[in-house]
Amino acid sequence: NNCVGAGNMKHFILFLLYTWSCSVFSLLLLGWNYFMCSSEECTFNGVLTQLVRAVTVLSIGALLFTSSMIMNVTFGLLTGIGTIDRLKKKANNSIGEAVEEPIPLKDVFGIGPYWTWLLPVDPLFEDFDKVVGYSTTQRLLREETRDDTDRVFSPSGLSKDMLSI
């Protein structure tokens, strides 16, 4: 129902966290300079005052937006219901009938070590088909070919499957 799915949920969460962190950092720097610095070098004048105001407004806007999105994504992970599905259920008064389960973090961040969760690398899933909810034809053919090469052949060239018939 939306553009953020199993394949890019980790990257979306990291984008939100990185943006939120940068917004907080810029507000802290501006606040520190505005409230704690008393020397002549710290005064804002002319154009610099307008730039500081613009950066402050942008930082506050980014902080509020990313905070809202982080809460929305967290709620979706905890309930297993996406935003659009939740709004549809709320409109139909069927939110209490939800049967979805929470999404395990290994289905978002993969099975790698915890320190890799903060790195913008693609996650490695334990069962890719289960996480995305489908299997591609190429993957099925590749697994079938792999299974064929794993068969044990007898000296006559017949596989054990053929001999058991």
Short mmCIF file of C-alpha atoms in Angstrom, two decimals:
data_model
loop_
_atom_site.label_atom_id
_atom_site.label_comp_id
_atom_site.label_asym_id
_atom_site.label_seq_id
_atom_site.Cartn_x
_atom_site.Cartn_y
_atom_site.Cartn_z
CA ASN A 1 0.00 0.00 0.00
CA ASN A 2 2.98 2.34 0.09
CA CYS A 3 6.51 2.74 -1.24
CA VAL A 4 8.28 1.58 1.94
CA GLY A 5 8.28 -2.19 2.12
CA ALA A 6 10.35 -5.10 3.36
CA GLY A 7 13.24 -4.40 0.99
CA ASN A 8 13.81 -0.79 2.02
CA MET A 9 12.31 -0.45 5.51
CA LYS A 10 15.76 -0.51 7.13
CA HIS A 11 17.01 2.25 4.86
CA PHE A 12 13.91 4.37 5.51
CA ILE A 13 14.31 4.00 9.28
CA LEU A 14 18.01 4.91 9.02
CA PHE A 15 17.14 7.94 6.87
CA LEU A 16 14.68 9.11 9.52
CA LEU A 17 17.17 8.55 12.35
CA TYR A 18 20.01 10.32 10.52
CA THR A 19 17.78 13.28 9.62
CA TRP A 20 16.43 13.50 13.16
CA SER A 21 19.99 13.42 14.58
CA CYS A 22 21.17 16.18 12.22
CA SER A 23 18.18 18.35 13.14
CA VAL A 24 18.86 17.95 16.85
CA PHE A 25 22.57 18.63 16.32
CA SER A 26 21.92 21.83 14.35
CA LEU A 27 19.42 23.07 16.95
CA LEU A 28 21.90 22.33 19.73
CA LEU A 29 24.67 24.23 17.91
CA LEU A 30 22.44 27.22 17.22
CA GLY A 31 21.09 27.21 20.77
CA TRP A 32 24.57 26.94 22.25
CA ASN A 33 25.82 29.83 20.14
CA TYR A 34 22.76 31.94 20.89
CA PHE A 35 22.46 31.37 24.65
CA MET A 36 25.95 30.45 25.86
CA CYS A 37 28.32 32.58 23.82
CA SER A 38 28.88 36.11 25.12
CA SER A 39 31.89 37.30 23.12
CA GLU A 40 31.73 39.72 20.20
CA GLU A 41 32.60 36.93 17.75
CA CYS A 42 29.29 35.17 18.47
CA THR A 43 26.94 38.00 17.61
CA PHE A 44 24.72 37.63 14.58
CA ASN A 45 24.35 40.66 12.35
CA GLY A 46 22.51 41.51 9.15
CA VAL A 47 22.25 38.63 6.72
CA LEU A 48 23.66 36.14 9.22
CA THR A 49 20.66 36.74 11.52
CA GLN A 50 18.27 35.89 8.68
CA LEU A 51 20.25 32.74 7.82
CA VAL A 52 20.19 31.59 11.44
CA ARG A 53 16.44 32.11 11.57
CA ALA A 54 15.95 30.14 8.34
CA VAL A 55 18.14 27.26 9.54
CA THR A 56 16.31 27.23 12.87
CA VAL A 57 12.89 27.05 11.16
CA LEU A 58 14.11 24.30 8.80
CA SER A 59 15.64 22.33 11.67
CA ILE A 60 12.50 22.55 13.78
CA GLY A 61 10.37 21.52 10.80
CA ALA A 62 12.63 18.56 10.01
CA LEU A 63 12.69 17.55 13.68
CA LEU A 64 8.90 17.60 13.97
CA PHE A 65 8.35 15.77 10.67
CA THR A 66 10.93 13.06 11.31
CA SER A 67 9.72 12.62 14.90
CA SER A 68 6.20 12.06 13.59
CA MET A 69 7.42 9.59 10.96
CA ILE A 70 9.59 7.70 13.47
CA MET A 71 6.58 7.30 15.77
CA ASN A 72 4.45 6.19 12.80
CA VAL A 73 6.99 3.58 11.67
CA THR A 74 7.49 2.35 15.24
CA PHE A 75 3.73 1.94 15.66
CA GLY A 76 3.60 0.03 12.37
CA LEU A 77 6.38 -2.33 13.48
CA LEU A 78 4.79 -2.92 16.89
CA THR A 79 1.31 -3.61 15.53
CA GLY A 80 2.09 -5.04 12.09
CA ILE A 81 -0.42 -2.67 10.49
CA GLY A 82 0.73 -0.10 7.93
CA THR A 83 -0.51 3.48 7.94
CA ILE A 84 -2.92 3.13 5.02
CA ASP A 85 -4.33 -0.16 6.34
CA ARG A 86 -4.75 1.41 9.78
CA LEU A 87 -6.63 4.39 8.30
CA LYS A 88 -8.89 2.07 6.28
CA LYS A 89 -9.67 -0.03 9.37
CA LYS A 90 -10.34 3.10 11.38
CA ALA A 91 -12.76 4.37 8.72
CA ASN A 92 -14.58 1.01 8.69
CA ASN A 93 -14.56 0.74 12.50
CA SER A 94 -12.73 -2.58 12.22
CA ILE A 95 -9.50 -1.60 13.97
CA GLY A 96 -10.35 -3.91 16.88
CA GLU A 97 -10.59 -6.88 14.54
CA ALA A 98 -6.95 -6.64 13.46
CA VAL A 99 -5.18 -10.01 13.36
CA GLU A 100 -1.74 -8.74 12.32
CA GLU A 101 1.28 -9.60 14.42
CA PRO A 102 4.24 -7.36 15.29
CA ILE A 103 7.02 -7.37 12.72
CA PRO A 104 10.19 -9.01 14.09
CA LEU A 105 13.26 -6.77 13.94
CA LYS A 106 15.17 -9.50 12.07
CA ASP A 107 12.64 -9.03 9.24
CA VAL A 108 13.64 -5.35 9.05
CA PHE A 109 17.35 -5.25 9.92
CA GLY A 110 18.31 -8.78 8.88
CA ILE A 111 20.19 -11.49 10.72
CA GLY A 112 23.55 -9.70 10.86
CA PRO A 113 25.19 -8.50 14.08
CA TYR A 114 23.54 -5.62 15.93
CA TRP A 115 26.29 -3.17 15.00
CA THR A 116 25.32 -3.55 11.32
CA TRP A 117 21.83 -2.23 12.04
CA LEU A 118 23.08 1.37 11.92
CA LEU A 119 25.00 0.89 8.67
CA PRO A 120 23.22 1.64 5.37
CA VAL A 121 23.85 -1.81 3.89
CA ASP A 122 21.21 -4.19 2.59
CA PRO A 123 20.01 -6.63 5.25
CA LEU A 124 20.50 -10.36 4.86
CA PHE A 125 17.26 -12.19 5.65
CA GLU A 126 16.97 -15.67 7.08
CA ASP A 127 14.08 -16.53 4.73
CA PHE A 128 13.81 -13.90 1.98
CA ASP A 129 10.58 -15.33 0.54
CA LYS A 130 8.82 -15.16 3.92
CA VAL A 131 9.91 -11.57 4.53
CA VAL A 132 8.83 -10.20 1.15
CA GLY A 133 5.83 -12.50 0.82
CA TYR A 134 6.63 -13.93 -2.60
CA SER A 135 9.27 -15.87 -4.53
CA THR A 136 10.65 -14.99 -7.94
CA THR A 137 10.79 -17.44 -10.82
CA GLN A 138 14.55 -17.01 -11.12
CA ARG A 139 15.04 -17.92 -7.48
CA LEU A 140 12.86 -21.02 -7.76
CA LEU A 141 14.75 -22.15 -10.89
CA ARG A 142 18.11 -21.50 -9.21
CA GLU A 143 17.10 -23.58 -6.18
CA GLU A 144 15.79 -26.37 -8.44
CA THR A 145 19.09 -26.40 -10.36
CA ARG A 146 21.02 -26.46 -7.09
CA ASP A 147 18.92 -29.39 -5.84
CA ASP A 148 19.62 -31.25 -9.10
CA THR A 149 23.38 -30.90 -8.65
CA ASP A 150 23.14 -32.09 -5.05
CA ARG A 151 21.72 -35.48 -6.07
CA VAL A 152 24.02 -38.44 -5.57
CA PHE A 153 24.62 -40.54 -8.69
CA SER A 154 25.48 -44.22 -8.78
CA PRO A 155 28.33 -45.60 -10.94
CA SER A 156 25.78 -46.52 -13.64
CA GLY A 157 24.83 -42.83 -13.98
CA LEU A 158 21.40 -43.22 -12.34
CA SER A 159 20.50 -41.12 -9.34
CA LYS A 160 19.37 -42.68 -6.09
CA ASP A 161 15.87 -41.33 -6.84
CA MET A 162 15.76 -43.29 -10.10
CA LEU A 163 17.10 -46.46 -8.49
CA SER A 164 14.42 -46.41 -5.81
CA ILE A 165 11.61 -46.56 -8.38
#
